[in-house]
CSV table of C-alpha atoms in Angstrom, one decimal:
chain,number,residue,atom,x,y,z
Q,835,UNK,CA,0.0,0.0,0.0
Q,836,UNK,CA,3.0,2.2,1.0
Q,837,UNK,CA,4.4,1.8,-2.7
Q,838,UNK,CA,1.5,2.7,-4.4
Q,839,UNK,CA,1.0,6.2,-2.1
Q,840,UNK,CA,4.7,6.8,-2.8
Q,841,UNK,CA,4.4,6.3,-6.6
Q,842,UNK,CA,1.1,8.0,-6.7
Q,843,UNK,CA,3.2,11.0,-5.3
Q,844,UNK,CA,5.9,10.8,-7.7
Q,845,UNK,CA,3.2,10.7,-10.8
Q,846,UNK,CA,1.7,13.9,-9.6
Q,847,UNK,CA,5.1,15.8,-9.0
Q,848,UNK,CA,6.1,14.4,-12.3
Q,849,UNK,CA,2.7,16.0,-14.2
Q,850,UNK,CA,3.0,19.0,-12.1
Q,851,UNK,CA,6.3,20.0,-13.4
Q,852,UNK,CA,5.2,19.5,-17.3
Q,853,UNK,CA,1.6,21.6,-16.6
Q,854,UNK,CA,4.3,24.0,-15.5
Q,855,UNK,CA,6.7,23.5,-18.7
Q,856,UNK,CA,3.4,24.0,-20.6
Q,857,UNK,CA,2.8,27.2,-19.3
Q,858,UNK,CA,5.8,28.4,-19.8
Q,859,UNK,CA,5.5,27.8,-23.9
Q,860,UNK,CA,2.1,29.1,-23.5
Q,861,UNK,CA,3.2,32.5,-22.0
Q,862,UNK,CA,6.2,32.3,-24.7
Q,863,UNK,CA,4.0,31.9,-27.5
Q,864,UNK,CA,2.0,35.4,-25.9
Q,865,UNK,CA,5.5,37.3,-25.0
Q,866,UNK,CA,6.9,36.5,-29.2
Q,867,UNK,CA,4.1,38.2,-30.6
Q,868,UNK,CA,4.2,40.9,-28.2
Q,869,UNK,CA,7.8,41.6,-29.4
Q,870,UNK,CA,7.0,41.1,-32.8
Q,871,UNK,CA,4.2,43.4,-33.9
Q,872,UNK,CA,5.8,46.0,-31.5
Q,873,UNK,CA,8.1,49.1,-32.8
Q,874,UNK,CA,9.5,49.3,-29.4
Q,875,UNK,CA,12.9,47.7,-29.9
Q,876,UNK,CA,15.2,50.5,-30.3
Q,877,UNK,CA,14.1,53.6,-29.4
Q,878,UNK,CA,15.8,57.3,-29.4
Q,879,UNK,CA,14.2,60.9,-29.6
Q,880,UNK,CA,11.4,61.0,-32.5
Q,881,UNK,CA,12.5,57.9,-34.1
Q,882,UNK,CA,11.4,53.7,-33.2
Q,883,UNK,CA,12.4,50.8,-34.5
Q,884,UNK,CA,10.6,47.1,-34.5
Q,885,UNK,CA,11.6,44.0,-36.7
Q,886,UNK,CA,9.2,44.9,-39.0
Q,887,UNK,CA,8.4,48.3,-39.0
Q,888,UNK,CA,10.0,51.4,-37.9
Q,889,UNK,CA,8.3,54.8,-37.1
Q,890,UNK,CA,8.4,59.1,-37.3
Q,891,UNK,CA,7.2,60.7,-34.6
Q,892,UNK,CA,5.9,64.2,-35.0
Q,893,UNK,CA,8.3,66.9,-35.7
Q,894,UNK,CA,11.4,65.0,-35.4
Q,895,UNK,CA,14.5,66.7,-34.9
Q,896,UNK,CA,16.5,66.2,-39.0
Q,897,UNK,CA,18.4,64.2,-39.7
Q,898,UNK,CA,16.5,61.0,-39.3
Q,899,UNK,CA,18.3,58.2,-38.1
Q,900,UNK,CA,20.4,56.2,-40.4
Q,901,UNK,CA,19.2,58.8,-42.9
Q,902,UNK,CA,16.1,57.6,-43.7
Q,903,UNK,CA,13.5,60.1,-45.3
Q,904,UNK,CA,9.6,60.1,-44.6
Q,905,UNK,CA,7.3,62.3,-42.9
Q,906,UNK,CA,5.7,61.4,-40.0
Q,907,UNK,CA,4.1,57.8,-39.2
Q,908,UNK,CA,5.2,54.2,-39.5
Q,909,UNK,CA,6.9,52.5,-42.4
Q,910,UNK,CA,8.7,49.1,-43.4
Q,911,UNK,CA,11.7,48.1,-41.9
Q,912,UNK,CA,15.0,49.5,-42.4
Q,913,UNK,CA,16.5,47.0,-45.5
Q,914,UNK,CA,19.6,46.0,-43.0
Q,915,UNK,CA,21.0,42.3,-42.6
Q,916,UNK,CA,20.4,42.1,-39.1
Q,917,UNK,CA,17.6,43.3,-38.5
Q,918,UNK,CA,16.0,40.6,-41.0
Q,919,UNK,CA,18.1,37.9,-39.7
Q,920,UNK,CA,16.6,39.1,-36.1
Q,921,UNK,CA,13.1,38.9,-37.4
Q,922,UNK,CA,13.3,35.3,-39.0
Q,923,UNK,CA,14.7,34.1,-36.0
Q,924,UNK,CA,12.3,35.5,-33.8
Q,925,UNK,CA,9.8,34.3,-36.0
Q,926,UNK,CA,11.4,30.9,-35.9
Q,927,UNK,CA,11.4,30.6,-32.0
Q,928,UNK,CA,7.5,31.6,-32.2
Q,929,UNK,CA,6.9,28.6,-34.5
Q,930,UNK,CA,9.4,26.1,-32.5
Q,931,UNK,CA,8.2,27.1,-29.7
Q,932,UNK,CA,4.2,26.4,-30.6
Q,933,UNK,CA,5.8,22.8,-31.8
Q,934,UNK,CA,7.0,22.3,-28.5
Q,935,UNK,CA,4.1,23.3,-26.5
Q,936,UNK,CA,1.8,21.1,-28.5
Q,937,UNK,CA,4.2,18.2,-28.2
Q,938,UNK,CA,4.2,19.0,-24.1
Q,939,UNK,CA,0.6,18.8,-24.1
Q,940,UNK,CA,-0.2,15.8,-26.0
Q,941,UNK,CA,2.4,14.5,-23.6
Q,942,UNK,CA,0.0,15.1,-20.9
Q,943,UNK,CA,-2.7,13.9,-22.3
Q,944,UNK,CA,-1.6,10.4,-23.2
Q,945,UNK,CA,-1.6,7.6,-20.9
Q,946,UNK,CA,1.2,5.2,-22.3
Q,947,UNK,CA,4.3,6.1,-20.9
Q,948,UNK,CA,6.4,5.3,-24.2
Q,949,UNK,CA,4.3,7.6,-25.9
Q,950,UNK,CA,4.6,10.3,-23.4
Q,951,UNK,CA,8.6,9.9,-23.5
Q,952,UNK,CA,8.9,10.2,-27.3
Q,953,UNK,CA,6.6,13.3,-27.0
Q,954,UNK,CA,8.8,15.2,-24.1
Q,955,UNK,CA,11.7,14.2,-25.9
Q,956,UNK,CA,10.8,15.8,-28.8
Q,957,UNK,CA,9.5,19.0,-27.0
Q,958,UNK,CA,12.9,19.1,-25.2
Q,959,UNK,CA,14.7,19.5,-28.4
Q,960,UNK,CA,12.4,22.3,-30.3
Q,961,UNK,CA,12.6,23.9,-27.1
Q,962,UNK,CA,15.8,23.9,-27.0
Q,963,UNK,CA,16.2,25.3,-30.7
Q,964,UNK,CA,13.5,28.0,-29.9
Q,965,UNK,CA,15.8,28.9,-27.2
Q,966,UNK,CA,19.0,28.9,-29.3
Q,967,UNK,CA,17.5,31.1,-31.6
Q,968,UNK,CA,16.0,33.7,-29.7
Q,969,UNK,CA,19.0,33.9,-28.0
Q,970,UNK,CA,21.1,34.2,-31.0
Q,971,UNK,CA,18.4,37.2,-32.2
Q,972,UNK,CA,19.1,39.1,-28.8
Q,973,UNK,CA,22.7,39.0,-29.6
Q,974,UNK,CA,23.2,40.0,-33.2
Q,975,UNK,CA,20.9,42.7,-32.8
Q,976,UNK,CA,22.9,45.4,-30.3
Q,977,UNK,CA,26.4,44.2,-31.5
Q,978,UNK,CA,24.8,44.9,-35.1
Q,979,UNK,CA,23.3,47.9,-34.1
Q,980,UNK,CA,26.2,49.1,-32.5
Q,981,UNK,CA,28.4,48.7,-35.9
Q,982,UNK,CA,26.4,51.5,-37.5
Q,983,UNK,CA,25.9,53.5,-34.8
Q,984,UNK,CA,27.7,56.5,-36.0
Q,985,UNK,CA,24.9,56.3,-38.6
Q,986,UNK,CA,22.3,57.0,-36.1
Q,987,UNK,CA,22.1,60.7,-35.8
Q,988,UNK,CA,21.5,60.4,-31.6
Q,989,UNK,CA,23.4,60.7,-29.4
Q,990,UNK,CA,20.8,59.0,-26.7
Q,991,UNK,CA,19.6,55.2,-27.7
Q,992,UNK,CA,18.0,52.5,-25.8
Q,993,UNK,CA,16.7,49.5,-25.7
Q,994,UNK,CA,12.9,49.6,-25.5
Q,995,UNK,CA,10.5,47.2,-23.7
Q,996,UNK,CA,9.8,44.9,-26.6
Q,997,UNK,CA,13.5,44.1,-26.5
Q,998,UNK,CA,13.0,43.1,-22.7
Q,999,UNK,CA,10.3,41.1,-23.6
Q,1000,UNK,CA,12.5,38.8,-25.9
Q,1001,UNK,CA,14.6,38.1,-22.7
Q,1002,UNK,CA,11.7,37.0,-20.9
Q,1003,UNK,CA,11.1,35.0,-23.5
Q,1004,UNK,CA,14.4,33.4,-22.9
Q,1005,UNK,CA,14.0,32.9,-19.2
Q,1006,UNK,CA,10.6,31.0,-19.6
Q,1007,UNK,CA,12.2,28.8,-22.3
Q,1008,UNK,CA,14.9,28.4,-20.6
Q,1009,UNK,CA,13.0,27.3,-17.8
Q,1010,UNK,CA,10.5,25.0,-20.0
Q,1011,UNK,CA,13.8,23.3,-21.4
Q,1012,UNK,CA,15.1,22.4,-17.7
Q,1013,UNK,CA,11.7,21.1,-16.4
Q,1014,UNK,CA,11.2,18.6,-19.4
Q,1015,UNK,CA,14.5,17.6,-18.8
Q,1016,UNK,CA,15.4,17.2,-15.3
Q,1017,UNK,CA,12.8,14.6,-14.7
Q,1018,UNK,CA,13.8,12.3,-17.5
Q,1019,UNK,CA,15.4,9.9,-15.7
Q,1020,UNK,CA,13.4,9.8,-12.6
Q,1021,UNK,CA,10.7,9.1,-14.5
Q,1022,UNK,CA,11.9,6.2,-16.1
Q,1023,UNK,CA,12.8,5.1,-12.6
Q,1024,UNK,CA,9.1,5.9,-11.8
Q,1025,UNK,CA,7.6,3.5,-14.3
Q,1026,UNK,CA,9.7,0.9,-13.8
Q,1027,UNK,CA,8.7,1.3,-9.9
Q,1028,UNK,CA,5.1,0.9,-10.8
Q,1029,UNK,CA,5.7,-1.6,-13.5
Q,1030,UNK,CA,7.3,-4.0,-10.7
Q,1031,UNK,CA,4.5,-3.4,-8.0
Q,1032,UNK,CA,1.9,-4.1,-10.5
Q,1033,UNK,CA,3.8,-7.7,-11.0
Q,1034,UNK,CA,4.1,-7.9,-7.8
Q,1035,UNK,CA,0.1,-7.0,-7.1
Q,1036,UNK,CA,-0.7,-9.6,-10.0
Q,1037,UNK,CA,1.4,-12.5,-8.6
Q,1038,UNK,CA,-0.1,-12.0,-5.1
């Protein structure tokens, strides 16, 4: 009786750390299009910049930034290798990380454990690449920006909240990554604890 309570136990700790890896895709999956409609990347007086779109505020000071002309309002993105190799790759952790999510809760939802394995194996590895690449994104883009600075016609930049946002993003995948994996192998142990007090219920 005392090794079905315990391994009762261990099943519910197990399932409460993937509901938790779940949410943590979920809220990823909210936080990546946050950061991606938004112009709030960079920021500096009159002028923003998104991944997408960048845009004039009302009577900004001349020049423009990186000598772009327009009047006021928003207006495609500035045709600059980083800044497209940031949006694909933020674009690319919003996709791997909707894979993962829907691999962690099918997961959940299935009762063979072989099954459930294969699927939190699979969501620990486009997790992991959703991680890699948003990571990679939040990189390129200041060291980028910083090689054509002297462009920039400010002397005041900063980083705006969108930009924050994509390193949230990176602590809750982070975090989504570690939970799927940490309990790999007391799970297995977990199963094979239950497998041998079923024998042992079916031979008494």
């Amino acid at each position: 009786m005392g090794d079905k309570v315990t391994i009762r136990l261990a099943a519910l700790k197990h399932r409460y750390r993937k509901v938790i890896a779940f949410i943590c895709g979920v809220i990823v999956l909210l936080l990546m299009i946050m950061a991606l409609v938004s112009t709030d990347w960079l920021m500096a007086a009159g002028w923003r910049q998104g991944l997408f779109m960048h845009c004039i505020e009302e009577k900004a000071q001349e020049p423009l930034p990186f000598n772009t002309k327009g009047g006021t309002g928003c207006y495609a993105a500035r045709d600059v290798a980083y800044i497209k190799a940031s949006a694909a790759l933020c674009v690319i952790t919003l996709l791997t990380d909707l894979v993962a999510t829907v691999l962690t809760g099918l997961g959940l939802r299935t009762k063979d454990h072989h099954t459930k394995f294969k699927y939190y194996r699979f969501a620990v590895i486009v997790m992991g690449l959703s991680l890699a690449a948003i990571l990679i994104a939040l990189i390129i883009y200041p060291v980028c920006f910083a090689a054509e600075l002297n462009l920039g016609n400010r002397t005041i930049w900063e980083f705006g909240w969108a930009y924050g946002v994509g390193w949230g993003v990176a602590i809750f995948l982070f975090s989504g990554v570690v939970l799927l994996m940490c309990d790999k192998e007391s799970e297995e142990i977990y199963y094979k604890e239950r497998k041998i007090v079923h024998d042992n219920d079916s031979r008494a």
